[in-house]
Amino acid sequence: MSVLLSVEPTACLPALGLRAWQPDDVDALVAAHRDPALRRWLMTTINSEADARRWIDEQRQAWVDGTRFAFAVLEDDGAGFGPPVGHVAVKSSGEGSVEVGYWTAAEVRGRGVASRALEAAVRWVLAERPAGPPVARFELFHAADNAASCRVADRCGFALEAVLPAQPPTFPTEGHLHVRTETARF
């Protein structure tokens, strides 16, 4: 779990760092999940420090198992990287295919954090993923009415492939499947 990904700063955007979630991230995770706008889109919500610790332990175990790679996204505040302000995950969804997902904390939304972090995770999978078959298909799912996720998908080259029917109670509204295809050789 020593993978560290970097996103260089731009003229008007700070550098980002992506790393595995750590036990010290509990407070930032709980704070982010207090946001009703974030909770609206997530399948898993974190209501307490115990929930956050359990979630972080699950992410760390999945990393060890090689089934899911969950990155905390940190922003450089000028004095170094602060606490996590977002999340990007990559998990296998079948032979040659991975699913990606992300969220950002309220205080950084609209600043390109999600798209820049997602692109870093995709580049990592294509260039350095430690195990598994070559990846040729990246899948990104979100609720159909989540316009911000549509914009992130579009910015990162994920084309809308299908509108998926609602499947209550897990997926109470229609969804979008966005896909990006690239082939990587390992």
mmCIF file with all atom_site columns, C-alpha atoms in Angstrom:
data_model
loop_
_atom_site.group_PDB
_atom_site.id
_atom_site.type_symbol
_atom_site.label_atom_id
_atom_site.label_alt_id
_atom_site.label_comp_id
_atom_site.label_asym_id
_atom_site.label_entity_id
_atom_site.label_seq_id
_atom_site.pdbx_PDB_ins_code
_atom_site.Cartn_x
_atom_site.Cartn_y
_atom_site.Cartn_z
_atom_site.occupancy
_atom_site.B_iso_or_equiv
_atom_site.pdbx_formal_charge
_atom_site.auth_seq_id
_atom_site.auth_comp_id
_atom_site.auth_asym_id
_atom_site.auth_atom_id
_atom_site.pdbx_PDB_model_num
ATOM 1   C CA . MET A 1 1   ? 0.000   0.000  0.000   1.00 0.00 ? 1   MET A CA 1
ATOM 2   C CA . SER A 1 2   ? 2.891   2.327  -0.601  1.00 0.00 ? 2   SER A CA 1
ATOM 3   C CA . VAL A 1 3   ? 1.587   3.596  -3.941  1.00 0.00 ? 3   VAL A CA 1
ATOM 4   C CA . LEU A 1 4   ? 1.693   7.377  -4.083  1.00 0.00 ? 4   LEU A CA 1
ATOM 5   C CA . LEU A 1 5   ? 0.303   9.174  -7.107  1.00 0.00 ? 5   LEU A CA 1
ATOM 6   C CA . SER A 1 6   ? 0.985   12.824 -7.845  1.00 0.00 ? 6   SER A CA 1
ATOM 7   C CA . VAL A 1 7   ? -0.924  15.368 -9.879  1.00 0.00 ? 7   VAL A CA 1
ATOM 8   C CA . GLU A 1 8   ? 1.137   18.420 -10.739 1.00 0.00 ? 8   GLU A CA 1
ATOM 9   C CA . PRO A 1 9   ? -0.220  21.876 -9.943  1.00 0.00 ? 9   PRO A CA 1
ATOM 10  C CA . THR A 1 10  ? -1.436  24.128 -12.724 1.00 0.00 ? 10  THR A CA 1
ATOM 11  C CA . ALA A 1 11  ? -1.381  27.909 -12.902 1.00 0.00 ? 11  ALA A CA 1
ATOM 12  C CA . CYS A 1 12  ? -4.589  28.056 -10.847 1.00 0.00 ? 12  CYS A CA 1
ATOM 13  C CA . LEU A 1 13  ? -4.969  24.579 -9.277  1.00 0.00 ? 13  LEU A CA 1
ATOM 14  C CA . PRO A 1 14  ? -2.895  23.076 -6.461  1.00 0.00 ? 14  PRO A CA 1
ATOM 15  C CA . ALA A 1 15  ? -1.027  19.794 -6.626  1.00 0.00 ? 15  ALA A CA 1
ATOM 16  C CA . LEU A 1 16  ? -2.859  16.637 -5.574  1.00 0.00 ? 16  LEU A CA 1
ATOM 17  C CA . GLY A 1 17  ? -1.559  13.514 -3.898  1.00 0.00 ? 17  GLY A CA 1
ATOM 18  C CA . LEU A 1 18  ? -3.274  10.127 -3.944  1.00 0.00 ? 18  LEU A CA 1
ATOM 19  C CA . ARG A 1 19  ? -2.438  7.429  -1.418  1.00 0.00 ? 19  ARG A CA 1
ATOM 20  C CA . ALA A 1 20  ? -4.105  4.541  0.390   1.00 0.00 ? 20  ALA A CA 1
ATOM 21  C CA . TRP A 1 21  ? -6.544  5.456  3.150   1.00 0.00 ? 21  TRP A CA 1
ATOM 22  C CA . GLN A 1 22  ? -4.928  5.456  6.613   1.00 0.00 ? 22  GLN A CA 1
ATOM 23  C CA . PRO A 1 23  ? -6.289  5.171  10.160  1.00 0.00 ? 23  PRO A CA 1
ATOM 24  C CA . ASP A 1 24  ? -5.447  8.854  10.741  1.00 0.00 ? 24  ASP A CA 1
ATOM 25  C CA . ASP A 1 25  ? -7.997  9.800  8.035   1.00 0.00 ? 25  ASP A CA 1
ATOM 26  C CA . VAL A 1 26  ? -11.013 8.971  10.230  1.00 0.00 ? 26  VAL A CA 1
ATOM 27  C CA . ASP A 1 27  ? -11.896 12.587 11.111  1.00 0.00 ? 27  ASP A CA 1
ATOM 28  C CA . ALA A 1 28  ? -11.717 13.803 7.493   1.00 0.00 ? 28  ALA A CA 1
ATOM 29  C CA . LEU A 1 29  ? -13.820 10.859 6.318   1.00 0.00 ? 29  LEU A CA 1
ATOM 30  C CA . VAL A 1 30  ? -16.529 11.459 8.926   1.00 0.00 ? 30  VAL A CA 1
ATOM 31  C CA . ALA A 1 31  ? -16.557 15.191 8.138   1.00 0.00 ? 31  ALA A CA 1
ATOM 32  C CA . ALA A 1 32  ? -16.939 14.603 4.392   1.00 0.00 ? 32  ALA A CA 1
ATOM 33  C CA . HIS A 1 33  ? -19.808 12.175 4.965   1.00 0.00 ? 33  HIS A CA 1
ATOM 34  C CA . ARG A 1 34  ? -21.767 14.745 6.994   1.00 0.00 ? 34  ARG A CA 1
ATOM 35  C CA . ASP A 1 35  ? -22.484 16.579 3.732   1.00 0.00 ? 35  ASP A CA 1
ATOM 36  C CA . PRO A 1 36  ? -26.057 15.792 2.581   1.00 0.00 ? 36  PRO A CA 1
ATOM 37  C CA . ALA A 1 37  ? -25.110 16.448 -1.066  1.00 0.00 ? 37  ALA A CA 1
ATOM 38  C CA . LEU A 1 38  ? -22.411 13.765 -0.891  1.00 0.00 ? 38  LEU A CA 1
ATOM 39  C CA . ARG A 1 39  ? -24.613 11.318 1.005   1.00 0.00 ? 39  ARG A CA 1
ATOM 40  C CA . ARG A 1 40  ? -27.263 11.651 -1.694  1.00 0.00 ? 40  ARG A CA 1
ATOM 41  C CA . TRP A 1 41  ? -25.028 9.929  -4.245  1.00 0.00 ? 41  TRP A CA 1
ATOM 42  C CA . LEU A 1 42  ? -23.225 7.313  -2.149  1.00 0.00 ? 42  LEU A CA 1
ATOM 43  C CA . MET A 1 43  ? -24.293 3.727  -1.541  1.00 0.00 ? 43  MET A CA 1
ATOM 44  C CA . THR A 1 44  ? -22.267 3.612  1.680   1.00 0.00 ? 44  THR A CA 1
ATOM 45  C CA . THR A 1 45  ? -22.561 6.325  4.282   1.00 0.00 ? 45  THR A CA 1
ATOM 46  C CA . ILE A 1 46  ? -20.336 6.859  7.260   1.00 0.00 ? 46  ILE A CA 1
ATOM 47  C CA . ASN A 1 47  ? -22.060 8.156  10.379  1.00 0.00 ? 47  ASN A CA 1
ATOM 48  C CA . SER A 1 48  ? -19.430 7.704  13.088  1.00 0.00 ? 48  SER A CA 1
ATOM 49  C CA . GLU A 1 49  ? -15.757 7.225  13.807  1.00 0.00 ? 49  GLU A CA 1
ATOM 50  C CA . ALA A 1 50  ? -16.417 3.491  14.214  1.00 0.00 ? 50  ALA A CA 1
ATOM 51  C CA . ASP A 1 51  ? -18.003 3.387  10.731  1.00 0.00 ? 51  ASP A CA 1
ATOM 52  C CA . ALA A 1 52  ? -15.004 5.278  9.330   1.00 0.00 ? 52  ALA A CA 1
ATOM 53  C CA . ARG A 1 53  ? -12.480 2.941  10.958  1.00 0.00 ? 53  ARG A CA 1
ATOM 54  C CA . ARG A 1 54  ? -14.355 -0.100 9.651   1.00 0.00 ? 54  ARG A CA 1
ATOM 55  C CA . TRP A 1 55  ? -14.549 1.405  6.139   1.00 0.00 ? 55  TRP A CA 1
ATOM 56  C CA . ILE A 1 56  ? -10.837 2.259  6.121   1.00 0.00 ? 56  ILE A CA 1
ATOM 57  C CA . ASP A 1 57  ? -9.990  -1.267 7.318   1.00 0.00 ? 57  ASP A CA 1
ATOM 58  C CA . GLU A 1 58  ? -12.123 -2.712 4.482   1.00 0.00 ? 58  GLU A CA 1
ATOM 59  C CA . GLN A 1 59  ? -10.355 -0.510 1.915   1.00 0.00 ? 59  GLN A CA 1
ATOM 60  C CA . ARG A 1 60  ? -6.933  -1.494 3.233   1.00 0.00 ? 60  ARG A CA 1
ATOM 61  C CA . GLN A 1 61  ? -7.819  -5.211 3.199   1.00 0.00 ? 61  GLN A CA 1
ATOM 62  C CA . ALA A 1 62  ? -9.150  -4.986 -0.366  1.00 0.00 ? 62  ALA A CA 1
ATOM 63  C CA . TRP A 1 63  ? -5.863  -3.334 -1.349  1.00 0.00 ? 63  TRP A CA 1
ATOM 64  C CA . VAL A 1 64  ? -3.920  -6.232 0.202   1.00 0.00 ? 64  VAL A CA 1
ATOM 65  C CA . ASP A 1 65  ? -6.220  -8.718 -1.576  1.00 0.00 ? 65  ASP A CA 1
ATOM 66  C CA . GLY A 1 66  ? -5.763  -6.882 -4.880  1.00 0.00 ? 66  GLY A CA 1
ATOM 67  C CA . THR A 1 67  ? -9.529  -6.550 -5.415  1.00 0.00 ? 67  THR A CA 1
ATOM 68  C CA . ARG A 1 68  ? -9.972  -2.807 -4.925  1.00 0.00 ? 68  ARG A CA 1
ATOM 69  C CA . PHE A 1 69  ? -7.516  0.058  -4.839  1.00 0.00 ? 69  PHE A CA 1
ATOM 70  C CA . ALA A 1 70  ? -8.953  2.966  -2.851  1.00 0.00 ? 70  ALA A CA 1
ATOM 71  C CA . PHE A 1 71  ? -7.055  6.245  -2.830  1.00 0.00 ? 71  PHE A CA 1
ATOM 72  C CA . ALA A 1 72  ? -7.496  9.158  -0.458  1.00 0.00 ? 72  ALA A CA 1
ATOM 73  C CA . VAL A 1 73  ? -7.104  12.389 -2.424  1.00 0.00 ? 73  VAL A CA 1
ATOM 74  C CA . LEU A 1 74  ? -5.147  15.166 -0.723  1.00 0.00 ? 74  LEU A CA 1
ATOM 75  C CA . GLU A 1 75  ? -4.704  18.745 -1.833  1.00 0.00 ? 75  GLU A CA 1
ATOM 76  C CA . ASP A 1 76  ? -1.519  20.750 -1.348  1.00 0.00 ? 76  ASP A CA 1
ATOM 77  C CA . ASP A 1 77  ? -2.512  23.808 0.682   1.00 0.00 ? 77  ASP A CA 1
ATOM 78  C CA . GLY A 1 78  ? 0.825   25.536 0.102   1.00 0.00 ? 78  GLY A CA 1
ATOM 79  C CA . ALA A 1 79  ? 2.301   24.182 3.320   1.00 0.00 ? 79  ALA A CA 1
ATOM 80  C CA . GLY A 1 80  ? 2.086   20.538 2.274   1.00 0.00 ? 80  GLY A CA 1
ATOM 81  C CA . PHE A 1 81  ? -0.700  18.056 1.825   1.00 0.00 ? 81  PHE A CA 1
ATOM 82  C CA . GLY A 1 82  ? -3.659  18.431 4.132   1.00 0.00 ? 82  GLY A CA 1
ATOM 83  C CA . PRO A 1 83  ? -6.249  15.837 5.133   1.00 0.00 ? 83  PRO A CA 1
ATOM 84  C CA . PRO A 1 84  ? -8.174  13.897 2.474   1.00 0.00 ? 84  PRO A CA 1
ATOM 85  C CA . VAL A 1 85  ? -10.629 15.936 0.414   1.00 0.00 ? 85  VAL A CA 1
ATOM 86  C CA . GLY A 1 86  ? -11.726 13.158 -1.913  1.00 0.00 ? 86  GLY A CA 1
ATOM 87  C CA . HIS A 1 87  ? -11.679 9.515  -2.835  1.00 0.00 ? 87  HIS A CA 1
ATOM 88  C CA . VAL A 1 88  ? -10.967 7.539  -6.006  1.00 0.00 ? 88  VAL A CA 1
ATOM 89  C CA . ALA A 1 89  ? -11.328 3.780  -6.247  1.00 0.00 ? 89  ALA A CA 1
ATOM 90  C CA . VAL A 1 90  ? -10.484 1.205  -8.892  1.00 0.00 ? 90  VAL A CA 1
ATOM 91  C CA . LYS A 1 91  ? -11.851 -2.320 -8.716  1.00 0.00 ? 91  LYS A CA 1
ATOM 92  C CA . SER A 1 92  ? -11.887 -5.260 -11.059 1.00 0.00 ? 92  SER A CA 1
ATOM 93  C CA . SER A 1 93  ? -15.250 -5.823 -12.708 1.00 0.00 ? 93  SER A CA 1
ATOM 94  C CA . GLY A 1 94  ? -14.359 -8.697 -15.031 1.00 0.00 ? 94  GLY A CA 1
ATOM 95  C CA . GLU A 1 95  ? -11.748 -9.903 -17.467 1.00 0.00 ? 95  GLU A CA 1
ATOM 96  C CA . GLY A 1 96  ? -9.963  -6.834 -18.846 1.00 0.00 ? 96  GLY A CA 1
ATOM 97  C CA . SER A 1 97  ? -12.390 -4.406 -17.228 1.00 0.00 ? 97  SER A CA 1
ATOM 98  C CA . VAL A 1 98  ? -12.260 -2.198 -14.135 1.00 0.00 ? 98  VAL A CA 1
ATOM 99  C CA . GLU A 1 99  ? -14.818 0.005  -12.438 1.00 0.00 ? 99  GLU A CA 1
ATOM 100 C CA . VAL A 1 100 ? -13.856 3.430  -11.165 1.00 0.00 ? 100 VAL A CA 1
ATOM 101 C CA . GLY A 1 101 ? -15.621 5.657  -8.677  1.00 0.00 ? 101 GLY A CA 1
ATOM 102 C CA . TYR A 1 102 ? -14.926 8.872  -6.819  1.00 0.00 ? 102 TYR A CA 1
ATOM 103 C CA . TRP A 1 103 ? -16.274 11.565 -4.553  1.00 0.00 ? 103 TRP A CA 1
ATOM 104 C CA . THR A 1 104 ? -15.071 14.926 -3.313  1.00 0.00 ? 104 THR A CA 1
ATOM 105 C CA . ALA A 1 105 ? -15.704 16.817 -0.095  1.00 0.00 ? 105 ALA A CA 1
ATOM 106 C CA . ALA A 1 106 ? -17.966 19.869 -0.301  1.00 0.00 ? 106 ALA A CA 1
ATOM 107 C CA . GLU A 1 107 ? -15.148 22.382 0.200   1.00 0.00 ? 107 GLU A CA 1
ATOM 108 C CA . VAL A 1 108 ? -13.304 21.357 -2.981  1.00 0.00 ? 108 VAL A CA 1
ATOM 109 C CA . ARG A 1 109 ? -16.162 20.673 -5.396  1.00 0.00 ? 109 ARG A CA 1
ATOM 110 C CA . GLY A 1 110 ? -16.002 22.528 -8.672  1.00 0.00 ? 110 GLY A CA 1
ATOM 111 C CA . ARG A 1 111 ? -12.215 22.858 -8.552  1.00 0.00 ? 111 ARG A CA 1
ATOM 112 C CA . GLY A 1 112 ? -11.280 19.921 -10.789 1.00 0.00 ? 112 GLY A CA 1
ATOM 113 C CA . VAL A 1 113 ? -10.230 17.626 -7.946  1.00 0.00 ? 113 VAL A CA 1
ATOM 114 C CA . ALA A 1 114 ? -12.395 14.673 -9.044  1.00 0.00 ? 114 ALA A CA 1
ATOM 115 C CA . SER A 1 115 ? -11.386 14.764 -12.713 1.00 0.00 ? 115 SER A CA 1
ATOM 116 C CA . ARG A 1 116 ? -7.683  15.273 -11.982 1.00 0.00 ? 116 ARG A CA 1
ATOM 117 C CA . ALA A 1 117 ? -7.639  12.469 -9.381  1.00 0.00 ? 117 ALA A CA 1
ATOM 118 C CA . LEU A 1 118 ? -9.638  10.113 -11.609 1.00 0.00 ? 118 LEU A CA 1
ATOM 119 C CA . GLU A 1 119 ? -7.250  10.698 -14.496 1.00 0.00 ? 119 GLU A CA 1
ATOM 120 C CA . ALA A 1 120 ? -4.272  9.936  -12.214 1.00 0.00 ? 120 ALA A CA 1
ATOM 121 C CA . ALA A 1 121 ? -5.880  6.649  -11.140 1.00 0.00 ? 121 ALA A CA 1
ATOM 122 C CA . VAL A 1 122 ? -6.612  5.653  -14.757 1.00 0.00 ? 122 VAL A CA 1
ATOM 123 C CA . ARG A 1 123 ? -3.008  6.431  -15.756 1.00 0.00 ? 123 ARG A CA 1
ATOM 124 C CA . TRP A 1 124 ? -1.785  4.318  -12.820 1.00 0.00 ? 124 TRP A CA 1
ATOM 125 C CA . VAL A 1 125 ? -3.891  1.350  -13.931 1.00 0.00 ? 125 VAL A CA 1
ATOM 126 C CA . LEU A 1 126 ? -2.651  1.653  -17.501 1.00 0.00 ? 126 LEU A CA 1
ATOM 127 C CA . ALA A 1 127 ? 1.017   2.068  -16.610 1.00 0.00 ? 127 ALA A CA 1
ATOM 128 C CA . GLU A 1 128 ? 1.710   0.463  -13.261 1.00 0.00 ? 128 GLU A CA 1
ATOM 129 C CA . ARG A 1 129 ? -1.112  -1.692 -11.957 1.00 0.00 ? 129 ARG A CA 1
ATOM 130 C CA . PRO A 1 130 ? 0.660   -4.392 -9.960  1.00 0.00 ? 130 PRO A CA 1
ATOM 131 C CA . ALA A 1 131 ? -1.318  -7.476 -11.015 1.00 0.00 ? 131 ALA A CA 1
ATOM 132 C CA . GLY A 1 132 ? -4.079  -8.775 -13.199 1.00 0.00 ? 132 GLY A CA 1
ATOM 133 C CA . PRO A 1 133 ? -4.832  -9.008 -16.884 1.00 0.00 ? 133 PRO A CA 1
ATOM 134 C CA . PRO A 1 134 ? -4.434  -6.053 -19.234 1.00 0.00 ? 134 PRO A CA 1
ATOM 135 C CA . VAL A 1 135 ? -7.209  -3.518 -18.804 1.00 0.00 ? 135 VAL A CA 1
ATOM 136 C CA . ALA A 1 136 ? -9.031  -2.409 -21.937 1.00 0.00 ? 136 ALA A CA 1
ATOM 137 C CA . ARG A 1 137 ? -12.272 -1.048 -20.460 1.00 0.00 ? 137 ARG A CA 1
ATOM 138 C CA . PHE A 1 138 ? -12.942 1.407  -17.641 1.00 0.00 ? 138 PHE A CA 1
ATOM 139 C CA . GLU A 1 139 ? -16.539 1.601  -16.392 1.00 0.00 ? 139 GLU A CA 1
ATOM 140 C CA . LEU A 1 140 ? -17.963 4.502  -14.409 1.00 0.00 ? 140 LEU A CA 1
ATOM 141 C CA . PHE A 1 141 ? -21.490 4.318  -12.949 1.00 0.00 ? 141 PHE A CA 1
ATOM 142 C CA . HIS A 1 142 ? -23.496 7.143  -11.368 1.00 0.00 ? 142 HIS A CA 1
ATOM 143 C CA . ALA A 1 143 ? -27.084 8.253  -10.807 1.00 0.00 ? 143 ALA A CA 1
ATOM 144 C CA . ALA A 1 144 ? -28.547 9.736  -13.985 1.00 0.00 ? 144 ALA A CA 1
ATOM 145 C CA . ASP A 1 145 ? -29.386 13.017 -12.259 1.00 0.00 ? 145 ASP A CA 1
ATOM 146 C CA . ASN A 1 146 ? -25.838 13.521 -10.946 1.00 0.00 ? 146 ASN A CA 1
ATOM 147 C CA . ALA A 1 147 ? -24.808 16.175 -13.473 1.00 0.00 ? 147 ALA A CA 1
ATOM 148 C CA . ALA A 1 148 ? -21.445 16.791 -11.775 1.00 0.00 ? 148 ALA A CA 1
ATOM 149 C CA . SER A 1 149 ? -20.434 13.152 -12.262 1.00 0.00 ? 149 SER A CA 1
ATOM 150 C CA . CYS A 1 150 ? -21.441 13.378 -15.922 1.00 0.00 ? 150 CYS A CA 1
ATOM 151 C CA . ARG A 1 151 ? -19.109 16.360 -16.308 1.00 0.00 ? 151 ARG A CA 1
ATOM 152 C CA . VAL A 1 152 ? -16.230 14.512 -14.618 1.00 0.00 ? 152 VAL A CA 1
ATOM 153 C CA . ALA A 1 153 ? -16.806 11.465 -16.842 1.00 0.00 ? 153 ALA A CA 1
ATOM 154 C CA . ASP A 1 154 ? -16.846 13.646 -19.966 1.00 0.00 ? 154 ASP A CA 1
ATOM 155 C CA . ARG A 1 155 ? -13.675 15.551 -18.954 1.00 0.00 ? 155 ARG A CA 1
ATOM 156 C CA . CYS A 1 156 ? -11.863 12.243 -18.445 1.00 0.00 ? 156 CYS A CA 1
ATOM 157 C CA . GLY A 1 157 ? -12.883 10.723 -21.779 1.00 0.00 ? 157 GLY A CA 1
ATOM 158 C CA . PHE A 1 158 ? -15.641 8.408  -20.522 1.00 0.00 ? 158 PHE A CA 1
ATOM 159 C CA . ALA A 1 159 ? -18.428 8.217  -23.110 1.00 0.00 ? 159 ALA A CA 1
ATOM 160 C CA . LEU A 1 160 ? -22.019 7.598  -22.052 1.00 0.00 ? 160 LEU A CA 1
ATOM 161 C CA . GLU A 1 161 ? -22.734 4.019  -23.110 1.00 0.00 ? 161 GLU A CA 1
ATOM 162 C CA . ALA A 1 162 ? -26.099 3.305  -21.511 1.00 0.00 ? 162 ALA A CA 1
ATOM 163 C CA . VAL A 1 163 ? -28.888 4.614  -19.319 1.00 0.00 ? 163 VAL A CA 1
ATOM 164 C CA . LEU A 1 164 ? -29.610 1.932  -16.749 1.00 0.00 ? 164 LEU A CA 1
ATOM 165 C CA . PRO A 1 165 ? -33.034 1.342  -15.215 1.00 0.00 ? 165 PRO A CA 1
ATOM 166 C CA . ALA A 1 166 ? -33.609 1.961  -11.526 1.00 0.00 ? 166 ALA A CA 1
ATOM 167 C CA . GLN A 1 167 ? -33.177 -1.100 -9.293  1.00 0.00 ? 167 GLN A CA 1
ATOM 168 C CA . PRO A 1 168 ? -34.701 -0.175 -5.924  1.00 0.00 ? 168 PRO A CA 1
ATOM 169 C CA . PRO A 1 169 ? -33.836 -0.204 -3.131  1.00 0.00 ? 169 PRO A CA 1
ATOM 170 C CA . THR A 1 170 ? -30.104 -0.301 -3.920  1.00 0.00 ? 170 THR A CA 1
ATOM 171 C CA . PHE A 1 171 ? -30.352 1.977  -6.986  1.00 0.00 ? 171 PHE A CA 1
ATOM 172 C CA . PRO A 1 172 ? -33.558 3.987  -6.553  1.00 0.00 ? 172 PRO A CA 1
ATOM 173 C CA . THR A 1 173 ? -33.120 6.070  -9.745  1.00 0.00 ? 173 THR A CA 1
ATOM 174 C CA . GLU A 1 174 ? -31.915 5.531  -13.289 1.00 0.00 ? 174 GLU A CA 1
ATOM 175 C CA . GLY A 1 175 ? -28.153 5.386  -13.716 1.00 0.00 ? 175 GLY A CA 1
ATOM 176 C CA . HIS A 1 176 ? -25.552 6.158  -16.322 1.00 0.00 ? 176 HIS A CA 1
ATOM 177 C CA . LEU A 1 177 ? -22.805 3.831  -17.488 1.00 0.00 ? 177 LEU A CA 1
ATOM 178 C CA . HIS A 1 178 ? -19.854 5.723  -18.932 1.00 0.00 ? 178 HIS A CA 1
ATOM 179 C CA . VAL A 1 179 ? -17.006 3.818  -20.579 1.00 0.00 ? 179 VAL A CA 1
ATOM 180 C CA . ARG A 1 180 ? -13.429 4.606  -21.548 1.00 0.00 ? 180 ARG A CA 1
ATOM 181 C CA . THR A 1 181 ? -11.494 2.094  -23.591 1.00 0.00 ? 181 THR A CA 1
ATOM 182 C CA . GLU A 1 182 ? -7.741  1.820  -23.733 1.00 0.00 ? 182 GLU A CA 1
ATOM 183 C CA . THR A 1 183 ? -5.427  -1.120 -23.846 1.00 0.00 ? 183 THR A CA 1
ATOM 184 C CA . ALA A 1 184 ? -2.507  -1.503 -21.522 1.00 0.00 ? 184 ALA A CA 1
ATOM 185 C CA . ARG A 1 185 ? 0.264   -4.047 -21.702 1.00 0.00 ? 185 ARG A CA 1
ATOM 186 C CA . PHE A 1 186 ? 1.936   -5.252 -18.529 1.00 0.00 ? 186 PHE A CA 1
#
